[in-house]
Short mmCIF file of C-alpha atoms and ligand atoms in Angstrom, two decimals:
data_model
loop_
_atom_site.label_atom_id
_atom_site.label_comp_id
_atom_site.label_asym_id
_atom_site.label_seq_id
_atom_site.Cartn_x
_atom_site.Cartn_y
_atom_site.Cartn_z
CA MET A 111 0.01 -0.45 0.12
CA SER A 112 1.77 3.59 -1.26
CA LEU A 113 1.48 5.85 2.11
CA ASN A 114 0.99 9.91 1.10
CA LYS A 115 2.65 9.66 4.81
CA LYS A 116 1.28 13.36 6.29
CA PRO A 117 2.37 14.89 9.53
CA ILE A 118 -1.16 16.74 10.72
CA LEU A 119 -3.43 14.20 9.06
CA ARG A 120 -4.70 11.33 11.48
CA MET A 121 -5.25 8.53 8.94
CA SER A 122 -6.24 5.26 9.39
CA TYR A 123 -5.76 2.43 7.03
CA ASP A 124 -9.57 2.70 6.79
CA THR A 125 -9.27 6.23 6.21
CA GLU A 126 -6.55 6.57 4.14
CA ALA A 127 -8.46 6.49 0.75
CA TYR A 128 -10.43 8.91 2.18
CA TRP A 129 -8.10 11.75 2.81
CA MET A 130 -6.10 10.84 -0.32
CA GLY A 131 -9.07 11.08 -2.44
CA CYS A 132 -9.11 14.66 -0.45
CA GLN A 133 -6.15 15.89 -1.72
CA ARG A 134 -7.22 15.48 -5.13
CA GLN A 135 -10.30 17.45 -4.47
CA GLU A 136 -12.12 13.87 -4.93
CA LEU A 137 -14.85 12.59 -2.40
CA LEU A 138 -14.62 9.38 -2.14
CA ILE A 139 -16.55 7.58 -0.39
CA ASN A 140 -17.11 3.52 0.22
CA ARG A 141 -19.67 1.78 -1.53
CA CYS A 142 -19.70 -2.39 -1.56
CA MET A 143 -19.05 -3.69 -4.53
CA ASP A 144 -21.56 -6.86 -3.41
CA CYS A 145 -24.49 -5.41 -2.30
CA HIS A 146 -23.71 -1.70 -3.45
CA ALA A 147 -24.75 0.32 -0.67
CA TRP A 148 -22.77 2.62 0.62
CA HIS A 149 -21.37 3.20 4.35
CA HIS A 150 -19.45 6.37 5.92
CA PHE A 151 -17.69 7.12 7.67
CA PRO A 152 -14.58 4.55 5.81
CA ARG A 153 -15.31 1.06 7.51
CA TRP A 154 -14.06 -2.12 6.40
CA LEU A 155 -16.38 -4.42 5.56
CA CYS A 156 -20.06 -3.28 4.96
CA PRO A 157 -22.61 -2.93 7.38
CA VAL A 158 -25.48 -4.32 5.28
CA CYS A 159 -23.73 -7.82 4.08
CA TRP A 160 -20.77 -7.67 5.79
CA SER A 161 -18.85 -8.61 2.90
CA GLU A 162 -14.96 -6.60 2.82
CA LYS A 163 -15.06 -5.40 -0.89
CA ILE A 164 -14.86 -2.50 -0.19
CA LYS A 165 -13.87 0.21 -3.29
CA PRO A 166 -14.02 3.97 -2.42
CA VAL A 167 -15.72 6.03 -4.92
CA ALA A 168 -15.96 9.60 -6.54
CA VAL A 169 -19.80 11.34 -5.36
CA SER A 170 -21.64 13.22 -7.08
CA GLY A 171 -21.29 15.96 -4.92
CA LEU A 172 -24.59 16.94 -4.29
CA GLY A 173 -26.23 16.60 -1.66
CA LYS A 174 -29.36 18.00 0.72
CA VAL A 175 -28.71 20.12 3.99
CA VAL A 176 -30.49 17.28 6.72
CA MET A 177 -29.40 18.86 10.61
CA PHE A 178 -27.40 21.98 10.77
CA SER A 179 -24.99 24.00 13.68
CA LEU A 180 -24.28 27.69 13.49
CA THR A 181 -22.29 27.73 17.07
CA GLY A 182 -19.31 27.10 15.23
CA ARG A 183 -17.80 30.42 13.63
CA ARG A 184 -19.57 29.37 10.40
CA PRO A 185 -22.27 26.85 9.77
CA VAL A 186 -21.50 22.98 9.42
CA ALA A 187 -24.61 21.17 8.24
CA TRP A 188 -24.70 16.99 7.47
CA ILE A 189 -25.47 16.98 4.43
CA GLU A 190 -27.28 13.44 2.51
CA LEU A 191 -25.30 12.04 -0.29
CA VAL A 192 -27.98 12.08 -3.17
CA GLU A 193 -26.03 8.66 -3.58
CA GLN A 194 -28.21 6.74 -0.67
CA VAL A 195 -30.85 7.66 1.57
CA GLY A 196 -29.48 7.69 4.78
CA LEU A 197 -25.63 8.49 3.25
CA ARG A 198 -24.15 11.12 6.08
CA ILE A 199 -21.35 13.33 5.46
CA TYR A 200 -20.96 15.90 8.02
CA CYS A 201 -18.95 19.61 6.62
CA ALA A 202 -18.88 23.50 7.32
CA LEU A 203 -21.25 25.48 4.67
CA VAL A 204 -19.80 28.37 2.74
CA GLU A 205 -21.64 31.19 1.25
CA VAL A 206 -24.22 31.13 2.85
CA GLU A 207 -25.38 33.82 5.61
CA PRO A 208 -26.04 31.26 8.23
CA SER A 209 -29.27 33.29 9.04
CA ASN A 210 -30.80 31.53 5.17
CA VAL A 211 -29.53 27.57 5.85
CA ARG A 212 -32.40 25.45 5.50
CA ILE A 213 -32.67 21.95 6.54
CA GLY A 214 -33.90 20.69 3.30
CA MET A 215 -31.26 22.53 0.95
CA GLU A 216 -29.97 21.73 -1.50
CA VAL A 217 -25.99 21.92 -1.69
CA ARG A 218 -23.16 20.73 -3.87
CA LEU A 219 -19.03 20.35 -3.49
CA GLY A 220 -16.29 22.65 -3.37
CA TRP A 221 -13.01 22.05 -2.11
CA GLU A 222 -11.22 24.09 0.33
CA ASP A 223 -7.04 24.34 1.08
CA TYR A 224 -6.81 23.47 4.25
CA GLY A 225 -2.85 23.71 4.20
CA GLU A 226 -1.84 20.32 4.51
CA SER A 227 -5.12 19.04 2.63
CA PHE A 228 -8.05 20.25 1.06
CA LEU A 229 -11.13 19.23 2.29
CA PRO A 230 -14.38 18.91 1.17
CA VAL A 231 -17.01 21.83 2.22
CA PHE A 232 -20.80 22.69 0.71
CA ARG A 233 -22.79 25.59 -0.07
CA PRO A 234 -26.01 25.94 -1.93
CA LEU A 235 -26.52 24.35 -5.09
CA ASN A 236 -28.23 27.42 -6.84
CA ASN A 237 -24.68 29.59 -6.16
CA THR A 238 -22.29 30.39 -8.76
CA GLY A 239 -19.39 29.05 -7.06
CA ALA A 240 -17.49 32.16 -8.09
CA SER A 241 -16.02 32.46 -5.37
CA LEU A 242 -14.63 29.60 -4.79
CA GLY A 243 -10.92 28.82 -5.89
CA VAL A 244 -11.70 24.31 -7.15
CA ASP A 245 -14.87 23.41 -8.15
CA LYS A 246 -15.83 19.36 -9.21
CA MET B 258 -23.41 -20.59 36.86
CA ASN B 259 -23.49 -24.29 36.71
CA GLY B 260 -23.66 -24.89 32.41
CA LYS B 261 -26.68 -22.16 32.47
CA VAL B 262 -24.67 -20.25 30.11
CA ALA B 263 -22.36 -20.95 27.39
CA VAL B 264 -20.08 -20.08 24.60
CA VAL B 265 -21.27 -20.76 21.35
CA GLY B 266 -18.86 -18.56 19.04
CA VAL B 267 -15.48 -17.93 18.81
CA GLY B 268 -13.28 -15.60 16.35
CA TYR B 269 -10.41 -14.35 15.44
CA SER B 270 -8.98 -11.25 13.19
CA PRO B 271 -5.86 -12.18 11.67
CA LEU B 272 -2.72 -11.87 14.65
CA ALA B 273 0.52 -9.33 13.88
CA ARG B 274 2.74 -7.18 15.06
CA ASP B 275 2.16 -4.56 12.28
CA SER B 276 -0.94 -5.63 10.43
CA GLN B 277 -1.02 -2.71 7.38
CA ARG B 278 -5.01 -2.52 8.77
CA SER B 279 -7.08 -0.65 11.14
CA VAL B 280 -8.42 -1.20 14.63
CA GLY B 281 -11.53 -1.08 13.51
CA SER B 282 -11.35 -3.63 10.86
CA LEU B 283 -10.22 -6.36 12.89
CA ALA B 284 -12.35 -5.94 15.75
CA LEU B 285 -15.19 -6.08 12.75
CA GLU B 286 -13.20 -8.74 11.62
CA ALA B 287 -13.03 -10.99 15.14
CA CYS B 288 -16.70 -10.27 15.24
CA ARG B 289 -18.08 -10.58 12.82
CA GLU B 290 -16.25 -13.99 12.72
CA ALA B 291 -17.69 -15.18 16.01
CA ILE B 292 -21.35 -14.36 14.65
CA ARG B 293 -21.14 -16.64 11.93
CA ASP B 294 -18.53 -19.52 14.09
CA ALA B 295 -22.26 -19.47 16.42
CA GLY B 296 -24.46 -19.18 12.92
CA LEU B 297 -26.23 -16.60 14.12
CA ASP B 298 -27.15 -13.24 12.44
CA LYS B 299 -26.44 -9.52 12.17
CA THR B 300 -30.54 -9.87 13.14
CA ASP B 301 -29.54 -12.68 16.40
CA ILE B 302 -26.95 -10.08 18.34
CA ASP B 303 -29.00 -8.59 21.14
CA GLY B 304 -26.00 -7.23 22.74
CA VAL B 305 -22.44 -6.80 22.70
CA GLY B 306 -19.13 -6.12 25.29
CA GLY B 307 -16.69 -4.65 25.24
CA ILE B 308 -13.24 -3.76 26.56
CA PHE B 309 -11.81 -0.47 27.14
CA ALA B 310 -8.53 -0.41 26.14
CA ALA B 311 -5.26 -0.12 28.03
CA ASP B 312 -3.90 1.37 24.98
CA LEU B 313 -6.17 3.60 23.88
CA PRO B 314 -8.46 4.49 22.40
CA THR B 315 -10.52 1.59 22.77
CA VAL B 316 -13.17 0.42 20.01
CA TRP B 317 -16.46 0.92 21.41
CA PRO B 318 -19.64 -1.30 21.18
CA ALA B 319 -21.04 1.11 19.65
CA TYR B 320 -18.38 1.08 16.70
CA VAL B 321 -19.24 -2.81 16.05
CA ILE B 322 -22.47 -1.99 16.41
CA ASP B 323 -22.48 0.35 13.87
CA GLY B 324 -19.85 -1.37 11.83
CA LEU B 325 -21.69 -4.40 11.15
CA GLY B 326 -25.62 -3.17 11.26
CA LEU B 327 -26.69 -4.37 14.09
CA PRO B 328 -29.98 -3.52 14.80
CA ASN B 329 -31.86 -5.52 17.33
CA VAL B 330 -28.88 -4.09 20.35
CA LEU B 331 -30.31 -3.80 23.24
CA TRP B 332 -27.70 -4.10 26.10
CA SER B 333 -24.11 -3.32 25.72
CA THR B 334 -21.54 -2.08 28.26
CA CYS B 335 -17.58 -1.84 28.43
CA ALA B 336 -15.45 -3.06 31.00
CA PHE B 337 -12.80 -3.06 32.61
CA PRO B 338 -9.63 -5.06 30.96
CA PRO B 339 -8.51 -7.71 31.48
CA SER B 340 -10.29 -8.97 28.26
CA ILE B 341 -12.19 -12.00 30.50
CA ASN B 342 -14.29 -9.33 32.66
CA ALA B 343 -16.40 -8.33 29.01
CA VAL B 344 -17.03 -11.97 28.71
CA VAL B 345 -18.67 -13.01 32.55
CA GLU B 346 -20.40 -8.78 31.55
CA GLY B 347 -21.50 -10.44 28.39
CA ILE B 348 -22.39 -14.23 30.62
CA ASN B 349 -24.69 -11.91 33.34
CA ALA B 350 -26.34 -10.65 30.48
CA VAL B 351 -27.87 -13.41 29.25
CA PHE B 352 -28.00 -15.15 32.79
CA SER B 353 -29.99 -11.99 34.09
CA GLY B 354 -32.14 -12.33 30.81
CA ALA B 355 -30.59 -8.99 29.94
CA CYS B 356 -29.56 -9.92 26.16
CA LYS B 357 -30.56 -13.47 24.64
CA TYR B 358 -27.13 -13.28 22.62
CA ALA B 359 -24.60 -11.37 23.80
CA LEU B 360 -21.39 -10.25 21.41
CA CYS B 361 -17.80 -10.10 23.55
CA PHE B 362 -14.71 -8.13 22.10
CA HIS B 363 -11.68 -6.60 22.25
CA ALA B 364 -9.79 -5.03 19.75
CA LYS B 365 -6.20 -4.68 20.43
CA TYR B 366 -3.47 -1.89 18.35
CA ARG B 367 0.54 -1.14 18.72
CA TRP B 368 -0.65 2.75 19.20
CA ASP B 369 1.50 5.71 18.98
CA SER B 370 1.55 5.74 22.62
CA THR B 371 2.85 1.90 22.60
CA SER B 372 6.18 1.31 21.07
CA ALA B 373 9.06 4.12 20.10
CA SER B 374 8.82 1.58 16.86
CA ALA B 375 4.68 2.49 16.83
CA ALA B 376 5.28 6.14 17.38
CA SER B 377 7.63 6.17 14.13
CA ASP B 378 4.50 4.92 12.10
CA PRO B 379 2.22 7.72 10.53
CA MET B 380 -0.88 5.27 10.74
CA ARG B 381 -1.02 4.65 14.58
CA ARG B 382 -0.91 7.52 15.38
CA ALA B 383 -3.78 7.41 17.59
CA PRO B 384 -7.31 10.06 16.67
CA TRP B 385 -7.83 11.34 20.45
CA ARG B 386 -5.98 11.00 24.16
CA ILE B 387 -7.46 10.40 27.12
CA PRO B 388 -5.42 10.28 30.37
CA LEU B 389 -5.86 6.38 32.01
CA ASP B 390 -5.71 7.14 35.22
CA GLY B 391 -7.85 4.97 36.94
CA SER B 392 -6.24 4.83 40.84
CA LEU B 393 -5.98 8.47 40.73
CA SER B 394 -2.55 8.41 42.15
CA LEU B 395 -0.33 9.09 39.18
CA PRO B 396 0.60 12.51 39.79
CA MET B 397 1.63 10.79 43.50
CA VAL B 398 4.61 9.02 41.76
CA THR B 399 5.36 10.86 38.30
CA PRO B 400 7.18 12.84 39.80
CA HIS B 401 9.74 10.50 40.16
CA GLY B 402 10.75 9.40 37.62
CA GLY B 403 9.76 6.31 35.36
CA SER B 404 9.67 2.13 37.07
CA HIS B 405 8.71 -1.08 35.93
CA PRO B 406 6.71 -2.24 38.42
CA TYR B 407 6.91 -5.87 37.63
CA ALA B 408 10.71 -6.18 37.67
CA ALA B 409 10.49 -5.02 41.00
CA ALA B 410 7.51 -7.31 41.81
CA MET B 411 9.64 -9.74 40.32
CA HIS B 412 12.72 -9.01 42.07
CA GLN B 413 10.78 -9.40 45.24
CA HIS B 414 9.37 -12.40 44.72
CA MET B 415 12.86 -13.63 44.08
CA ASP B 416 13.87 -12.34 47.51
CA ALA B 417 11.23 -14.03 49.37
CA PHE B 418 10.92 -16.52 48.47
CA GLY B 419 13.67 -17.74 46.54
CA SER B 420 12.46 -18.44 42.76
CA ARG B 421 15.28 -17.88 39.97
CA ARG B 422 15.15 -16.10 36.98
CA GLU B 423 15.29 -20.02 35.14
CA HIS B 424 11.59 -20.09 36.92
CA PHE B 425 10.36 -17.78 35.20
CA GLY B 426 12.26 -18.58 32.21
CA MET B 427 10.12 -21.67 32.13
CA ILE B 428 7.05 -19.61 31.95
CA ALA B 429 8.30 -17.78 28.71
CA ILE B 430 9.79 -20.92 27.42
CA ASN B 431 6.53 -22.91 27.65
CA ASN B 432 4.51 -20.19 26.69
CA ARG B 433 6.68 -20.28 22.78
CA THR B 434 7.04 -23.71 23.01
CA GLN B 435 3.70 -23.77 23.13
CA ALA B 436 2.88 -21.01 20.22
CA GLN B 437 5.37 -23.07 17.59
CA ARG B 438 1.89 -25.34 17.60
CA ASN B 439 -0.12 -22.48 16.78
CA PRO B 440 -0.15 -20.89 13.68
CA ARG B 441 -2.27 -17.51 14.92
CA ALA B 442 1.18 -17.01 17.49
CA VAL B 443 2.53 -14.15 16.37
CA LEU B 444 6.23 -14.86 17.86
CA GLN B 445 7.07 -18.56 17.29
CA GLU B 446 11.26 -18.93 16.56
CA PRO B 447 12.05 -21.66 19.29
CA LEU B 448 13.40 -19.98 22.89
CA THR B 449 16.03 -21.66 24.76
CA MET B 450 16.77 -20.85 28.72
CA GLN B 451 20.12 -20.04 27.15
CA ASP B 452 18.34 -17.32 25.03
CA TYR B 453 16.00 -16.48 28.41
CA LEU B 454 19.24 -15.88 30.30
CA ASP B 455 21.21 -14.22 27.87
CA SER B 456 18.79 -11.65 27.05
CA LYS B 457 19.23 -8.13 27.90
CA GLU B 458 17.70 -7.75 31.69
CA ILE B 459 15.12 -4.38 30.32
CA ALA B 460 14.98 -3.66 34.27
CA SER B 461 16.60 -6.53 36.29
CA PRO B 462 15.66 -9.02 36.91
CA PHE B 463 12.84 -8.32 34.26
CA CYS B 464 13.86 -9.18 30.16
CA VAL B 465 12.07 -9.13 26.87
CA TYR B 466 10.61 -12.12 27.74
CA ASP B 467 8.61 -11.95 30.97
CA MET B 468 6.00 -9.30 29.04
CA ASP B 469 2.95 -9.76 26.09
CA VAL B 470 4.28 -9.32 22.84
CA PRO B 471 2.24 -5.63 21.68
CA ILE B 472 -0.30 -7.04 18.08
CA ASP B 473 -2.47 -5.98 16.22
CA GLY B 474 -5.61 -8.09 16.48
CA ALA B 475 -9.05 -7.90 17.59
CA MET B 476 -10.82 -11.18 19.20
CA ALA B 477 -14.65 -11.95 20.02
CA VAL B 478 -17.22 -14.93 21.29
CA VAL B 479 -20.51 -15.08 21.61
CA VAL B 480 -22.20 -16.51 24.67
CA THR B 481 -26.40 -17.56 25.66
CA LEU B 482 -28.24 -19.68 27.58
CA ALA B 483 -27.77 -23.11 27.70
CA ASP B 484 -30.94 -23.92 26.21
CA ARG B 485 -30.27 -22.00 23.44
CA ALA B 486 -27.20 -22.79 22.69
CA VAL B 487 -27.98 -26.49 21.86
CA ASP B 488 -29.32 -24.67 18.76
CA CYS B 489 -26.42 -22.93 17.80
CA ALA B 490 -23.80 -24.20 15.26
CA ARG B 491 -21.08 -25.74 16.93
CA PRO B 492 -21.20 -27.95 20.20
CA PRO B 493 -21.80 -25.61 23.38
CA VAL B 494 -18.77 -24.93 25.47
CA TYR B 495 -20.74 -24.28 28.99
CA VAL B 496 -19.31 -22.21 31.58
CA GLU B 497 -18.93 -24.11 34.99
CA ALA B 498 -18.34 -20.56 36.98
CA ALA B 499 -16.81 -17.42 36.22
CA ALA B 500 -15.35 -14.88 39.25
CA ASN B 501 -13.28 -11.64 39.06
CA GLY B 502 -12.09 -8.84 41.83
CA ALA B 503 -10.10 -7.16 43.77
CA SER B 504 -8.22 -6.90 46.55
CA SER B 505 -7.57 -3.86 49.57
CA PRO B 506 -5.35 -2.95 49.18
CA ASN B 507 -4.59 -3.04 45.66
CA ASP B 508 -3.23 -0.32 44.85
CA MET B 509 -1.07 -0.65 41.84
CA MET B 510 1.52 2.53 42.09
CA LEU B 511 2.21 0.92 45.96
CA PHE B 512 2.59 -2.51 45.10
CA SER B 513 1.02 -3.31 48.74
CA ASP B 514 1.73 -7.03 49.84
CA GLN B 515 -1.68 -8.40 48.99
CA PHE B 516 0.13 -9.35 45.46
CA HIS B 517 -1.32 -13.10 46.16
CA VAL B 518 -4.55 -12.35 47.75
CA PRO B 519 -7.49 -11.69 44.55
CA TYR B 520 -5.71 -14.50 42.60
CA GLU B 521 -6.80 -16.74 45.94
CA LYS B 522 -9.73 -15.43 47.08
CA ILE B 523 -11.03 -15.95 42.77
CA MET B 524 -9.85 -19.46 42.74
CA THR B 525 -11.55 -20.22 46.03
CA ALA B 526 -14.46 -18.60 45.02
CA LEU B 527 -14.20 -20.66 41.31
CA TRP B 528 -13.25 -24.16 43.15
CA GLN B 529 -16.32 -22.66 45.85
CA ARG B 530 -18.98 -22.38 42.87
CA THR B 531 -18.58 -25.95 40.96
CA GLY B 532 -17.67 -28.44 44.11
CA LEU B 533 -14.50 -29.29 41.34
CA SER B 534 -10.35 -29.65 42.40
CA ILE B 535 -7.89 -29.18 40.76
CA ALA B 536 -7.54 -32.13 39.76
CA ASP B 537 -10.92 -32.12 37.69
CA ILE B 538 -9.11 -29.29 35.00
CA ASP B 539 -7.40 -30.33 31.99
CA VAL B 540 -6.13 -27.98 30.36
CA ALA B 541 -4.99 -24.33 32.40
CA ASN B 542 -4.36 -21.29 30.84
CA ILE B 543 -3.16 -19.37 32.87
CA TYR B 544 -2.52 -14.89 32.00
CA ASP B 545 0.58 -13.72 30.97
CA GLY B 546 0.90 -10.31 30.66
CA PHE B 547 3.58 -10.70 32.43
CA SER B 548 6.04 -13.82 33.99
CA ILE B 549 5.54 -12.55 37.34
CA LEU B 550 1.28 -12.21 37.44
CA THR B 551 1.96 -16.08 35.59
CA MET B 552 4.23 -17.15 39.34
CA GLY B 553 0.83 -16.02 41.02
CA TRP B 554 -1.72 -18.14 39.26
CA ILE B 555 0.00 -20.52 39.56
CA GLU B 556 0.56 -20.43 43.41
CA ALA B 557 -2.89 -19.45 44.08
CA ILE B 558 -4.32 -22.96 41.96
CA PHE B 559 -1.29 -25.58 42.19
CA SER B 560 1.16 -24.74 45.62
CA GLY B 561 -0.11 -22.03 48.05
CA ARG B 562 2.09 -18.70 48.12
CA GLY B 563 5.75 -19.01 47.95
CA GLU B 564 5.84 -22.24 46.53
CA GLY B 565 5.15 -21.59 42.88
CA ALA B 566 9.24 -21.80 41.34
CA ALA B 567 9.35 -25.42 43.60
CA CYS B 568 5.99 -26.53 41.41
CA ILE B 569 7.23 -24.82 38.29
CA GLU B 570 9.82 -27.29 38.65
CA ASP B 571 7.86 -30.13 39.22
CA ALA B 572 6.28 -29.41 36.42
CA TRP B 573 9.15 -28.51 34.03
CA ASP B 574 9.45 -31.36 30.95
CA GLU B 575 12.37 -30.73 29.39
CA VAL B 576 12.62 -32.69 26.34
CA GLN B 577 9.12 -31.55 25.45
CA GLN B 578 10.36 -27.89 26.72
CA GLN B 579 7.10 -27.51 28.27
CA LEU B 580 5.04 -27.05 31.31
CA ARG B 581 2.93 -30.04 33.08
CA PHE B 582 1.02 -29.48 36.12
CA LEU B 583 0.66 -32.53 37.87
CA GLY B 584 2.34 -34.78 35.62
CA ARG B 585 -0.27 -33.78 33.02
CA ILE B 586 -1.96 -30.58 32.91
CA PRO B 587 -0.47 -28.33 30.07
CA MET B 588 -0.67 -24.28 31.26
CA SER B 589 -2.28 -22.10 27.25
CA PRO B 590 -1.66 -24.33 24.63
CA HIS B 591 -1.83 -21.04 22.27
CA GLY B 592 1.05 -19.54 23.27
CA GLY B 593 -0.46 -17.18 25.41
CA ASN B 594 0.29 -12.96 25.78
CA LEU B 595 3.52 -14.61 25.61
CA SER B 596 4.30 -15.92 21.99
CA GLU B 597 0.40 -16.08 21.04
CA GLY B 598 -0.02 -12.14 21.48
CA ARG B 599 -1.09 -9.06 23.68
CA LEU B 600 -5.00 -9.37 24.07
CA GLN B 601 -5.48 -8.68 27.03
CA GLY B 602 -5.98 -12.77 27.71
CA PHE B 603 -8.74 -12.56 25.30
CA GLY B 604 -6.43 -15.59 23.45
CA HIS B 605 -6.83 -17.01 26.51
CA LEU B 606 -10.34 -18.05 27.09
CA ASN B 607 -10.40 -18.66 22.80
CA GLU B 608 -8.28 -21.12 23.09
CA ALA B 609 -10.06 -23.25 26.10
CA VAL B 610 -13.19 -23.17 24.15
CA LEU B 611 -11.59 -24.35 20.45
CA GLN B 612 -9.94 -26.84 23.15
CA LEU B 613 -13.42 -28.18 24.73
CA ARG B 614 -15.38 -28.57 21.42
CA GLY B 615 -12.19 -30.85 20.05
CA GLN B 616 -11.51 -27.93 17.04
CA ALA B 617 -8.25 -26.36 18.85
CA GLY B 618 -6.83 -28.08 15.88
CA PRO B 619 -2.72 -28.62 16.09
CA THR B 620 -2.94 -27.66 19.80
CA GLN B 621 -5.57 -30.07 20.97
CA VAL B 622 -5.07 -31.54 24.36
CA HIS B 623 -6.55 -34.52 23.60
CA GLY B 624 -9.95 -35.57 25.43
CA ALA B 625 -9.80 -32.11 27.68
CA ARG B 626 -13.09 -31.69 29.09
CA ARG B 627 -12.35 -29.56 32.24
CA ALA B 628 -10.75 -25.63 30.60
CA LEU B 629 -9.14 -23.27 33.86
CA VAL B 630 -9.10 -19.49 32.18
CA THR B 631 -7.41 -16.56 34.52
CA ASN B 632 -6.86 -12.66 34.15
CA GLY B 633 -5.28 -10.20 34.64
CA MET B 634 -3.60 -8.38 37.56
CA ASN B 635 -4.37 -7.22 41.44
CA PRO B 636 -6.29 -4.88 41.42
CA VAL B 637 -8.33 -6.24 38.76
CA CYS B 638 -8.07 -9.89 37.92
CA GLY B 639 -10.85 -12.37 36.86
CA ALA B 640 -11.20 -16.10 36.32
CA MET B 641 -13.68 -18.42 35.07
CA ILE B 642 -13.92 -22.27 34.38
CA LEU B 643 -14.93 -23.69 30.81
CA ARG B 644 -16.81 -27.12 30.38
CA SER B 645 -16.97 -29.32 26.89
CA GLU B 646 -20.50 -30.79 26.34
CA ASN B 647 -19.60 -34.46 27.29
CA ALA B 648 -17.75 -33.61 30.48
ZN1 LIG C 906 -23.21 -4.83 1.34
#
């Protein structure tokens, strides 16, 4: 297994592909090659059928806000990805006023440079994203 | 328990010094294998018990419940080590009716806090740290610098009772000899008394062979009531009795004179609860996190205080390079924590189950019908007597 051993990222053998995808600005979510169920966070086996034939697969980056919090310096949200009901990722929301965040809001993926890695962020689907340097 | 509860499934992940896998993956694999071994599926498991790991972080029961997608869990807990405590909890849970099938597991990993070599591996960086000081006394001792309390306890035993390094060497060599028959064991190269005596003392009189070998690995069992056990896939292995406990005073940092007390209390309880004696035991999987702890258990089980060295000499088979207590009882056919690897005693239990099913493969003790399993040290330890369906 080739490891890009970044000093700050705390990756495990289960999360390595996710983090390496982030560095390429590619959001990889684990998918079962037997029953095709997606799961997140990354695990070694499929929680549905117990197969260990798991592959990190790039997702569309489309989803909707199912929960959000406004206590931090900017909104964060639990986002359900369109690939599967219940498939959630936790990310910062950008390009939206906190008072405008809504449950059910459609969002799409972008990336922010955190130094040692890019990290996924989401912004409202209807934004142009012009202020974000990177768009997938 | 008197046979009212049985172990119906055992599971292992691979055991390795460097698994090239995550600790979570090892936990999930061991648990999946234990459930499959029992002939059960995810909907059957309604209890999950884990162990709070001495090397943090712990893999919580919730991780396993989530990772295996267990939909029906009504009971879970995370017990203090050693490993057997999770299984004692699971036994109590099925006995009380809190759940029907309890999955009990432990996962160990060479985290960056385990050793210098692990610290240099970026894949072993613990995601979070929580200080572990259950005795609330570490600040009273840490200003005085590092120590090795088990080396000090070993020296004290030698001083008080005339035991010698050779006696501890026989414990280490027995477990290595046994491990050579166990394909799972991490350490399999032969160990001679000369190797042992020539080994550099890490903290006099204690050498590397006196301590268990840190590994990546996980193990699991499934327990249920005896009347359900007969419908499972494997021959049930019945729990005759289980006990865990501690003495007072028990502060690990001060090493009071209570060294022998918890072992003796637990063994007395097991014999009283079952009406059995050592004559009824065919295999003894005796805890070996450190060889001095094995000495303590041997004295509580076989010889009485201070007589362990003579007992070990009597049991030593020079040709076979192993111990046979009372001329027949082998110790830890899997190789124990010293050689199979450090699962904090879980391997002792799984091996006992395989032995009593007659499924221990190359390590099988012919005709084994009852096994004694011991785990731990003062202040927390536990033990169990198991029997086969033929006993
Ligand atoms: Zn699947």
